[in-house]
Amino acid sequence: MVLKVVSLTKRNGSNNWWYRLTIPADVQRILAKLPNHPRPKGWFATHIMITTGTPDRTLAKAKAVDIAAEVERQLKALREGPKPLTAKQISALSGIVYRAFAGGLENNPGLTSQQWLRVADENRAAQRGEYSVGARLGIFKDEDERRKADMENRFAGIVDATLTREAVFTTEESRWQIIEAVSRDLTEGTKKLARNADGDFTPDTYANRFPPPTDLLQGSRPTGKSLTALADAWHSAAVARGVRPRDARRWKAVVLRFKEWLTYDDLSRITPERVQAWGDERSAAGVAPKTINDTDFAALRAVFGWGRQRGWLAINPAKEARIEGRGKKRIREKWFLEGEIAAILNAALAVQGTKRENPKTTAAKRWVPWLCAYSGARVVEMIQLRREDIRREGIAWVIRVNPEAGDVKTDDYRDVPVHEHLIATGFIEFVQQSRPGHLFCDIGKDGNTAGTADGVYKRVYTMVRSVLTDDRVQPNHAWRYTFKTFGHDAGLNDLTIDAICGHSARTEGEKYRGITVKKRMEVMAAFPRYKLASIERAKPA
């Protein structure tokens, strides 16, 4: 559970955004009765202020969700009151302290071997009640009181800080048991660091005694780190580092679909077995292994890997996930048959707009199938076309697929000559009558075309699917296969066809071979017209 309202604010002297919350009145009363209970960092008398660590508001909002969940954990623990801990939970807490101390200082122990051994001696002195000045002066009434004071003085600070950080509100008896465990385990940790200071880095077998941190309070509270918050944070960071917004949004959607399948949002409960089970279930439902491996598991692997590097989770639970299989059987061509081509292009010619439909959407239904048919372009690339991306060179017209207009998979421009059949059916007249800017979609509120282009894509898809009855072929992407297939049948230069479609060079040598606009024009001029009245192909004009 996370807080419903996440409030961000600025603080004097800091450029970062801060999470802010007024401590509920009932929790303020609880804290007032616990004057010696240490408060978490950022908790004040009446409110909480915790930095998100970033001046980027979008990223700060994603991080604040996780902060809010952590605060909710602590509020919940305070409201429920102190609870006794099991022996396993006590060991898990002591293990957290041990790993932070013995593991955190391993690479650079700081002290000499003899100095670390003296620290171990001081720990043992505290365990005997012989550490503090008061103990040596004999001001305590008995041995038990002296020992308890020494243990509190030596170990209580780190124990209380750990309890606060882990949002554990426990009984005094359990707290004392943790102090005893930490005193023993930290003493062993100092011995390990003494060995490290001497250059001995033998594997630390003592750490194996502790249960994993995820077992700390298994079943009694959520961890506070949510899958939704991780997906939001990854998405913001991905866009900031240059991942195409369309791809970032698509992979985030995969993570959220996985969350819906899980029926919970707690990161600590996600295991490799659950990830694999999701893939197995999708495979049993008929989803192709390639789709699961290259999209579903790839998205989870990327997001979880990013999260693991930044402390969201201890492992990447999707690292080894995979579906074995031969893939989906293919029982027809990937390109459109000639009758299908005629049906789609005739349907586009017949498009009529309505009063309620955006004129740009109507124009997309009319022209995008034709543009894809005579370019092999991706549908979204044509939907994002701008008037200024179409120019005249001599007697020919050229379209520039431009990354500045919207997402292009390769992030590289390419020039596509306009086929004479497009010109004959009025495309250039349509362009000349249009206003500057995008021809088939609008700029969204976020300043780009990603969202609006997706909406137009779906409407073009629906129109094409209404006349394309065979669901074994992709109604939009098949134009890429179609253009290359018919271009090859016509004996046209494959390297030039690849360049027009935006496909990468196949060899290192081909990367050095540029394809001029002139050569592209020659190939496009030789590309045959699609015949609209029958399934027979026409010869080049």
PDB file of C-alpha atoms in Angstrom, residues 194-401:
ATOM      1  CA  ALA A 194      41.547  -8.003  10.479  1.00  0.00           C
ATOM      2  CA  ARG A 195      42.222 -10.835   8.018  1.00  0.00           C
ATOM      3  CA  ASN A 196      41.346  -8.543   5.088  1.00  0.00           C
ATOM      4  CA  ALA A 197      43.780  -5.914   6.422  1.00  0.00           C
ATOM      5  CA  ASP A 198      46.487  -8.617   6.313  1.00  0.00           C
ATOM      6  CA  GLY A 199      45.648  -9.365   2.666  1.00  0.00           C
ATOM      7  CA  ASP A 200      43.640 -12.516   3.448  1.00  0.00           C
ATOM      8  CA  PHE A 201      40.427 -12.507   1.393  1.00  0.00           C
ATOM      9  CA  THR A 202      39.367 -16.089   1.964  1.00  0.00           C
ATOM     10  CA  PRO A 203      35.604 -16.388   1.213  1.00  0.00           C
ATOM     11  CA  ASP A 204      33.513 -15.308   4.186  1.00  0.00           C
ATOM     12  CA  THR A 205      31.638 -18.432   5.281  1.00  0.00           C
ATOM     13  CA  TYR A 206      30.279 -16.764   8.427  1.00  0.00           C
ATOM     14  CA  ALA A 207      27.886 -14.675   6.315  1.00  0.00           C
ATOM     15  CA  ASN A 208      26.150 -17.890   5.209  1.00  0.00           C
ATOM     16  CA  ARG A 209      24.544 -18.253   8.643  1.00  0.00           C
ATOM     17  CA  PHE A 210      22.143 -15.345   8.014  1.00  0.00           C
ATOM     18  CA  PRO A 211      18.813 -15.654   6.182  1.00  0.00           C
ATOM     19  CA  PRO A 212      18.387 -13.283   3.219  1.00  0.00           C
ATOM     20  CA  PRO A 213      17.095  -9.772   4.009  1.00  0.00           C
ATOM     21  CA  THR A 214      13.867 -10.598   2.138  1.00  0.00           C
ATOM     22  CA  ASP A 215      13.040 -13.051   4.950  1.00  0.00           C
ATOM     23  CA  LEU A 216      13.215 -10.293   7.559  1.00  0.00           C
ATOM     24  CA  LEU A 217       9.489  -9.815   8.057  1.00  0.00           C
ATOM     25  CA  GLN A 218       8.082 -12.173   5.443  1.00  0.00           C
ATOM     26  CA  GLY A 219       4.299 -12.177   5.566  1.00  0.00           C
ATOM     27  CA  SER A 220       3.975  -9.390   8.144  1.00  0.00           C
ATOM     28  CA  ARG A 221       4.512  -6.292   5.983  1.00  0.00           C
ATOM     29  CA  PRO A 222       5.234  -5.228   2.412  1.00  0.00           C
ATOM     30  CA  THR A 223       8.740  -4.097   1.520  1.00  0.00           C
ATOM     31  CA  GLY A 224       7.544  -0.723   0.244  1.00  0.00           C
ATOM     32  CA  LYS A 225       9.352  -1.051  -3.090  1.00  0.00           C
ATOM     33  CA  SER A 226       6.704  -1.479  -5.743  1.00  0.00           C
ATOM     34  CA  LEU A 227       6.899  -2.801  -9.274  1.00  0.00           C
ATOM     35  CA  THR A 228       4.858   0.169 -10.479  1.00  0.00           C
ATOM     36  CA  ALA A 229       7.309   2.669  -8.967  1.00  0.00           C
ATOM     37  CA  LEU A 230      10.235   0.808 -10.530  1.00  0.00           C
ATOM     38  CA  ALA A 231       8.554   0.849 -13.946  1.00  0.00           C
ATOM     39  CA  ASP A 232       7.905   4.597 -13.636  1.00  0.00           C
ATOM     40  CA  ALA A 233      11.481   5.346 -12.557  1.00  0.00           C
ATOM     41  CA  TRP A 234      12.973   3.182 -15.304  1.00  0.00           C
ATOM     42  CA  HIS A 235      10.767   4.836 -17.932  1.00  0.00           C
ATOM     43  CA  SER A 236      11.791   8.357 -16.883  1.00  0.00           C
ATOM     44  CA  ALA A 237      15.475   7.432 -16.828  1.00  0.00           C
ATOM     45  CA  ALA A 238      15.259   5.612 -20.172  1.00  0.00           C
ATOM     46  CA  VAL A 239      13.719   8.596 -21.951  1.00  0.00           C
ATOM     47  CA  ALA A 240      16.258  10.915 -20.335  1.00  0.00           C
ATOM     48  CA  ARG A 241      19.169   8.860 -21.665  1.00  0.00           C
ATOM     49  CA  GLY A 242      17.798   8.800 -25.209  1.00  0.00           C
ATOM     50  CA  VAL A 243      15.668   5.658 -25.471  1.00  0.00           C
ATOM     51  CA  ARG A 244      12.895   6.285 -27.983  1.00  0.00           C
ATOM     52  CA  PRO A 245       9.721   7.237 -26.056  1.00  0.00           C
ATOM     53  CA  ARG A 246       7.700   4.666 -28.022  1.00  0.00           C
ATOM     54  CA  ASP A 247      10.054   1.843 -26.992  1.00  0.00           C
ATOM     55  CA  ALA A 248      10.273   3.010 -23.379  1.00  0.00           C
ATOM     56  CA  ARG A 249       6.490   3.180 -23.150  1.00  0.00           C
ATOM     57  CA  ARG A 250       6.101  -0.262 -24.742  1.00  0.00           C
ATOM     58  CA  TRP A 251       8.514  -1.944 -22.322  1.00  0.00           C
ATOM     59  CA  LYS A 252       6.969  -0.216 -19.339  1.00  0.00           C
ATOM     60  CA  ALA A 253       3.606  -1.586 -20.480  1.00  0.00           C
ATOM     61  CA  VAL A 254       5.071  -5.119 -20.430  1.00  0.00           C
ATOM     62  CA  VAL A 255       6.130  -4.649 -16.803  1.00  0.00           C
ATOM     63  CA  LEU A 256       2.674  -3.415 -15.851  1.00  0.00           C
ATOM     64  CA  ARG A 257       1.040  -6.391 -17.617  1.00  0.00           C
ATOM     65  CA  PHE A 258       3.277  -8.670 -15.575  1.00  0.00           C
ATOM     66  CA  LYS A 259       2.167  -6.852 -12.424  1.00  0.00           C
ATOM     67  CA  GLU A 260      -1.490  -7.401 -13.322  1.00  0.00           C
ATOM     68  CA  TRP A 261      -0.783 -11.110 -13.774  1.00  0.00           C
ATOM     69  CA  LEU A 262       0.960 -11.255 -10.385  1.00  0.00           C
ATOM     70  CA  THR A 263      -2.020  -9.527  -8.676  1.00  0.00           C
ATOM     71  CA  TYR A 264       0.396  -7.783  -6.287  1.00  0.00           C
ATOM     72  CA  ASP A 265       2.871  -4.900  -6.554  1.00  0.00           C
ATOM     73  CA  ASP A 266       5.580  -5.905  -4.057  1.00  0.00           C
ATOM     74  CA  LEU A 267       9.046  -6.191  -5.643  1.00  0.00           C
ATOM     75  CA  SER A 268      10.388  -8.432  -2.868  1.00  0.00           C
ATOM     76  CA  ARG A 269       7.892 -11.160  -3.787  1.00  0.00           C
ATOM     77  CA  ILE A 270       9.022 -11.399  -7.413  1.00  0.00           C
ATOM     78  CA  THR A 271      11.162 -14.489  -7.959  1.00  0.00           C
ATOM     79  CA  PRO A 272      12.705 -16.143 -11.035  1.00  0.00           C
ATOM     80  CA  GLU A 273      10.068 -18.845 -10.683  1.00  0.00           C
ATOM     81  CA  ARG A 274       7.215 -16.331 -10.967  1.00  0.00           C
ATOM     82  CA  VAL A 275       8.761 -14.708 -14.059  1.00  0.00           C
ATOM     83  CA  GLN A 276       9.185 -18.081 -15.731  1.00  0.00           C
ATOM     84  CA  ALA A 277       5.654 -19.113 -14.762  1.00  0.00           C
ATOM     85  CA  TRP A 278       4.269 -16.018 -16.478  1.00  0.00           C
ATOM     86  CA  GLY A 279       6.136 -16.886 -19.653  1.00  0.00           C
ATOM     87  CA  ASP A 280       5.013 -20.515 -19.471  1.00  0.00           C
ATOM     88  CA  GLU A 281       1.390 -19.450 -19.112  1.00  0.00           C
ATOM     89  CA  ARG A 282       1.623 -17.081 -22.085  1.00  0.00           C
ATOM     90  CA  SER A 283       3.259 -19.814 -24.130  1.00  0.00           C
ATOM     91  CA  ALA A 284       0.455 -22.225 -23.249  1.00  0.00           C
ATOM     92  CA  ALA A 285      -2.028 -19.573 -24.394  1.00  0.00           C
ATOM     93  CA  GLY A 286      -0.451 -19.591 -27.856  1.00  0.00           C
ATOM     94  CA  VAL A 287       1.923 -16.614 -27.676  1.00  0.00           C
ATOM     95  CA  ALA A 288       5.012 -17.297 -29.816  1.00  0.00           C
ATOM     96  CA  PRO A 289       8.269 -18.085 -27.959  1.00  0.00           C
ATOM     97  CA  LYS A 290      10.002 -15.314 -29.918  1.00  0.00           C
ATOM     98  CA  THR A 291       7.475 -12.765 -28.655  1.00  0.00           C
ATOM     99  CA  ILE A 292       7.874 -13.919 -25.066  1.00  0.00           C
ATOM    100  CA  ASN A 293      11.681 -14.073 -25.200  1.00  0.00           C
ATOM    101  CA  ASP A 294      12.361 -10.958 -27.281  1.00  0.00           C
ATOM    102  CA  THR A 295       9.647  -8.703 -25.884  1.00  0.00           C
ATOM    103  CA  ASP A 296       8.218  -9.896 -22.546  1.00  0.00           C
ATOM    104  CA  PHE A 297      11.332 -11.337 -20.943  1.00  0.00           C
ATOM    105  CA  ALA A 298      13.595  -8.758 -22.608  1.00  0.00           C
ATOM    106  CA  ALA A 299      11.567  -5.892 -21.113  1.00  0.00           C
ATOM    107  CA  LEU A 300      11.544  -7.437 -17.636  1.00  0.00           C
ATOM    108  CA  ARG A 301      15.262  -8.209 -17.882  1.00  0.00           C
ATOM    109  CA  ALA A 302      16.079  -4.608 -18.812  1.00  0.00           C
ATOM    110  CA  VAL A 303      13.909  -3.002 -16.122  1.00  0.00           C
ATOM    111  CA  PHE A 304      14.929  -5.411 -13.350  1.00  0.00           C
ATOM    112  CA  GLY A 305      18.589  -5.114 -14.359  1.00  0.00           C
ATOM    113  CA  TRP A 306      18.371  -1.321 -14.124  1.00  0.00           C
ATOM    114  CA  GLY A 307      16.648  -1.639 -10.749  1.00  0.00           C
ATOM    115  CA  ARG A 308      19.212  -4.093  -9.376  1.00  0.00           C
ATOM    116  CA  GLN A 309      22.055  -1.708 -10.218  1.00  0.00           C
ATOM    117  CA  ARG A 310      20.286   1.026  -8.253  1.00  0.00           C
ATOM    118  CA  GLY A 311      19.305  -0.964  -5.172  1.00  0.00           C
ATOM    119  CA  TRP A 312      15.642  -1.607  -5.928  1.00  0.00           C
ATOM    120  CA  LEU A 313      16.107  -5.381  -5.703  1.00  0.00           C
ATOM    121  CA  ALA A 314      18.878  -7.842  -4.850  1.00  0.00           C
ATOM    122  CA  ILE A 315      18.810  -9.932  -8.041  1.00  0.00           C
ATOM    123  CA  ASN A 316      17.445  -9.757 -11.573  1.00  0.00           C
ATOM    124  CA  PRO A 317      14.622 -12.331 -11.453  1.00  0.00           C
ATOM    125  CA  ALA A 318      14.262 -12.328 -15.255  1.00  0.00           C
ATOM    126  CA  LYS A 319      17.956 -12.976 -15.988  1.00  0.00           C
ATOM    127  CA  GLU A 320      17.580 -16.673 -16.878  1.00  0.00           C
ATOM    128  CA  ALA A 321      13.962 -16.676 -18.043  1.00  0.00           C
ATOM    129  CA  ARG A 322      13.401 -18.247 -21.448  1.00  0.00           C
ATOM    130  CA  ILE A 323      10.829 -20.204 -23.424  1.00  0.00           C
ATOM    131  CA  GLU A 324      12.226 -23.031 -25.514  1.00  0.00           C
ATOM    132  CA  GLY A 325      10.452 -23.773 -28.748  1.00  0.00           C
ATOM    133  CA  ARG A 326      10.616 -23.782 -32.509  1.00  0.00           C
ATOM    134  CA  GLY A 327       8.437 -20.725 -32.823  1.00  0.00           C
ATOM    135  CA  LYS A 328       5.167 -20.223 -34.575  1.00  0.00           C
ATOM    136  CA  LYS A 329       4.511 -22.218 -37.743  1.00  0.00           C
ATOM    137  CA  ARG A 330       4.332 -20.079 -40.876  1.00  0.00           C
ATOM    138  CA  ILE A 331       1.751 -21.285 -43.356  1.00  0.00           C
ATOM    139  CA  ARG A 332       1.535 -18.321 -45.734  1.00  0.00           C
ATOM    140  CA  GLU A 333       3.637 -15.483 -47.159  1.00  0.00           C
ATOM    141  CA  LYS A 334       4.591 -12.526 -44.928  1.00  0.00           C
ATOM    142  CA  TRP A 335       3.847 -10.112 -47.776  1.00  0.00           C
ATOM    143  CA  PHE A 336       0.459  -9.137 -49.183  1.00  0.00           C
ATOM    144  CA  LEU A 337      -0.939 -11.115 -52.075  1.00  0.00           C
ATOM    145  CA  GLU A 338      -1.918  -9.110 -55.141  1.00  0.00           C
ATOM    146  CA  GLY A 339      -5.633  -9.332 -54.393  1.00  0.00           C
ATOM    147  CA  GLU A 340      -4.992  -8.084 -50.844  1.00  0.00           C
ATOM    148  CA  ILE A 341      -2.940  -5.176 -52.174  1.00  0.00           C
ATOM    149  CA  ALA A 342      -5.767  -4.157 -54.499  1.00  0.00           C
ATOM    150  CA  ALA A 343      -8.348  -4.440 -51.689  1.00  0.00           C
ATOM    151  CA  ILE A 344      -6.325  -2.274 -49.271  1.00  0.00           C
ATOM    152  CA  LEU A 345      -5.373   0.430 -51.765  1.00  0.00           C
ATOM    153  CA  ASN A 346      -8.918   0.627 -53.165  1.00  0.00           C
ATOM    154  CA  ALA A 347     -10.299   0.908 -49.620  1.00  0.00           C
ATOM    155  CA  ALA A 348      -7.874   3.774 -48.980  1.00  0.00           C
ATOM    156  CA  LEU A 349      -8.998   5.508 -52.187  1.00  0.00           C
ATOM    157  CA  ALA A 350     -12.607   5.285 -51.016  1.00  0.00           C
ATOM    158  CA  VAL A 351     -12.042   6.789 -47.546  1.00  0.00           C
ATOM    159  CA  GLN A 352     -14.599   9.434 -46.613  1.00  0.00           C
ATOM    160  CA  GLY A 353     -14.182  11.625 -43.546  1.00  0.00           C
ATOM    161  CA  THR A 354     -16.841  12.434 -40.972  1.00  0.00           C
ATOM    162  CA  LYS A 355     -17.610  15.629 -39.078  1.00  0.00           C
ATOM    163  CA  ARG A 356     -16.336  14.090 -35.844  1.00  0.00           C
ATOM    164  CA  GLU A 357     -13.091  12.665 -37.243  1.00  0.00           C
ATOM    165  CA  ASN A 358      -9.904  14.702 -37.221  1.00  0.00           C
ATOM    166  CA  PRO A 359      -9.154  15.583 -40.890  1.00  0.00           C
ATOM    167  CA  LYS A 360      -5.560  14.446 -40.357  1.00  0.00           C
ATOM    168  CA  THR A 361      -6.804  10.988 -39.362  1.00  0.00           C
ATOM    169  CA  THR A 362      -8.940  10.832 -42.499  1.00  0.00           C
ATOM    170  CA  ALA A 363      -5.912  11.859 -44.556  1.00  0.00           C
ATOM    171  CA  ALA A 364      -3.832   9.137 -42.872  1.00  0.00           C
ATOM    172  CA  LYS A 365      -6.355   6.458 -43.823  1.00  0.00           C
ATOM    173  CA  ARG A 366      -6.275   7.755 -47.384  1.00  0.00           C
ATOM    174  CA  TRP A 367      -2.541   8.141 -47.910  1.00  0.00           C
ATOM    175  CA  VAL A 368      -0.529   6.087 -45.390  1.00  0.00           C
ATOM    176  CA  PRO A 369      -1.285   2.654 -46.962  1.00  0.00           C
ATOM    177  CA  TRP A 370      -0.271   4.035 -50.356  1.00  0.00           C
ATOM    178  CA  LEU A 371       2.911   5.608 -48.976  1.00  0.00           C
ATOM    179  CA  CYS A 372       3.901   2.329 -47.301  1.00  0.00           C
ATOM    180  CA  ALA A 373       3.066   0.350 -50.457  1.00  0.00           C
ATOM    181  CA  TYR A 374       5.493   2.417 -52.512  1.00  0.00           C
ATOM    182  CA  SER A 375       8.274   2.838 -49.936  1.00  0.00           C
ATOM    183  CA  GLY A 376       8.377  -0.178 -47.630  1.00  0.00           C
ATOM    184  CA  ALA A 377       8.417   2.314 -44.772  1.00  0.00           C
ATOM    185  CA  ARG A 378       7.180   1.585 -41.280  1.00  0.00           C
ATOM    186  CA  VAL A 379       3.638   2.826 -40.800  1.00  0.00           C
ATOM    187  CA  VAL A 380       4.527   5.173 -37.945  1.00  0.00           C
ATOM    188  CA  GLU A 381       7.285   6.754 -40.047  1.00  0.00           C
ATOM    189  CA  MET A 382       4.685   7.774 -42.639  1.00  0.00           C
ATOM    190  CA  ILE A 383       2.159   8.883 -40.017  1.00  0.00           C
ATOM    191  CA  GLN A 384       4.787  11.317 -38.659  1.00  0.00           C
ATOM    192  CA  LEU A 385       5.500  12.784 -42.089  1.00  0.00           C
ATOM    193  CA  ARG A 386       5.643  16.596 -42.285  1.00  0.00           C
ATOM    194  CA  ARG A 387       4.995  18.832 -45.255  1.00  0.00           C
ATOM    195  CA  GLU A 388       8.538  20.204 -45.020  1.00  0.00           C
ATOM    196  CA  ASP A 389       9.944  16.661 -45.295  1.00  0.00           C
ATOM    197  CA  ILE A 390       8.764  16.467 -48.936  1.00  0.00           C
ATOM    198  CA  ARG A 391      10.863  18.298 -51.503  1.00  0.00           C
ATOM    199  CA  ARG A 392      11.353  18.486 -55.249  1.00  0.00           C
ATOM    200  CA  GLU A 393      14.638  17.493 -56.860  1.00  0.00           C
ATOM    201  CA  GLY A 394      14.645  18.243 -60.583  1.00  0.00           C
ATOM    202  CA  ILE A 395      11.558  16.610 -62.068  1.00  0.00           C
ATOM    203  CA  ALA A 396      11.125  14.175 -59.148  1.00  0.00           C
ATOM    204  CA  TRP A 397       9.741  14.425 -55.623  1.00  0.00           C
ATOM    205  CA  VAL A 398      11.512  13.026 -52.565  1.00  0.00           C
ATOM    206  CA  ILE A 399      10.296  12.189 -49.046  1.00  0.00           C
ATOM    207  CA  ARG A 400      12.800  12.461 -46.224  1.00  0.00           C
ATOM    208  CA  VAL A 401      12.065  10.108 -43.319  1.00  0.00           C
TER     209      VAL A 401
END
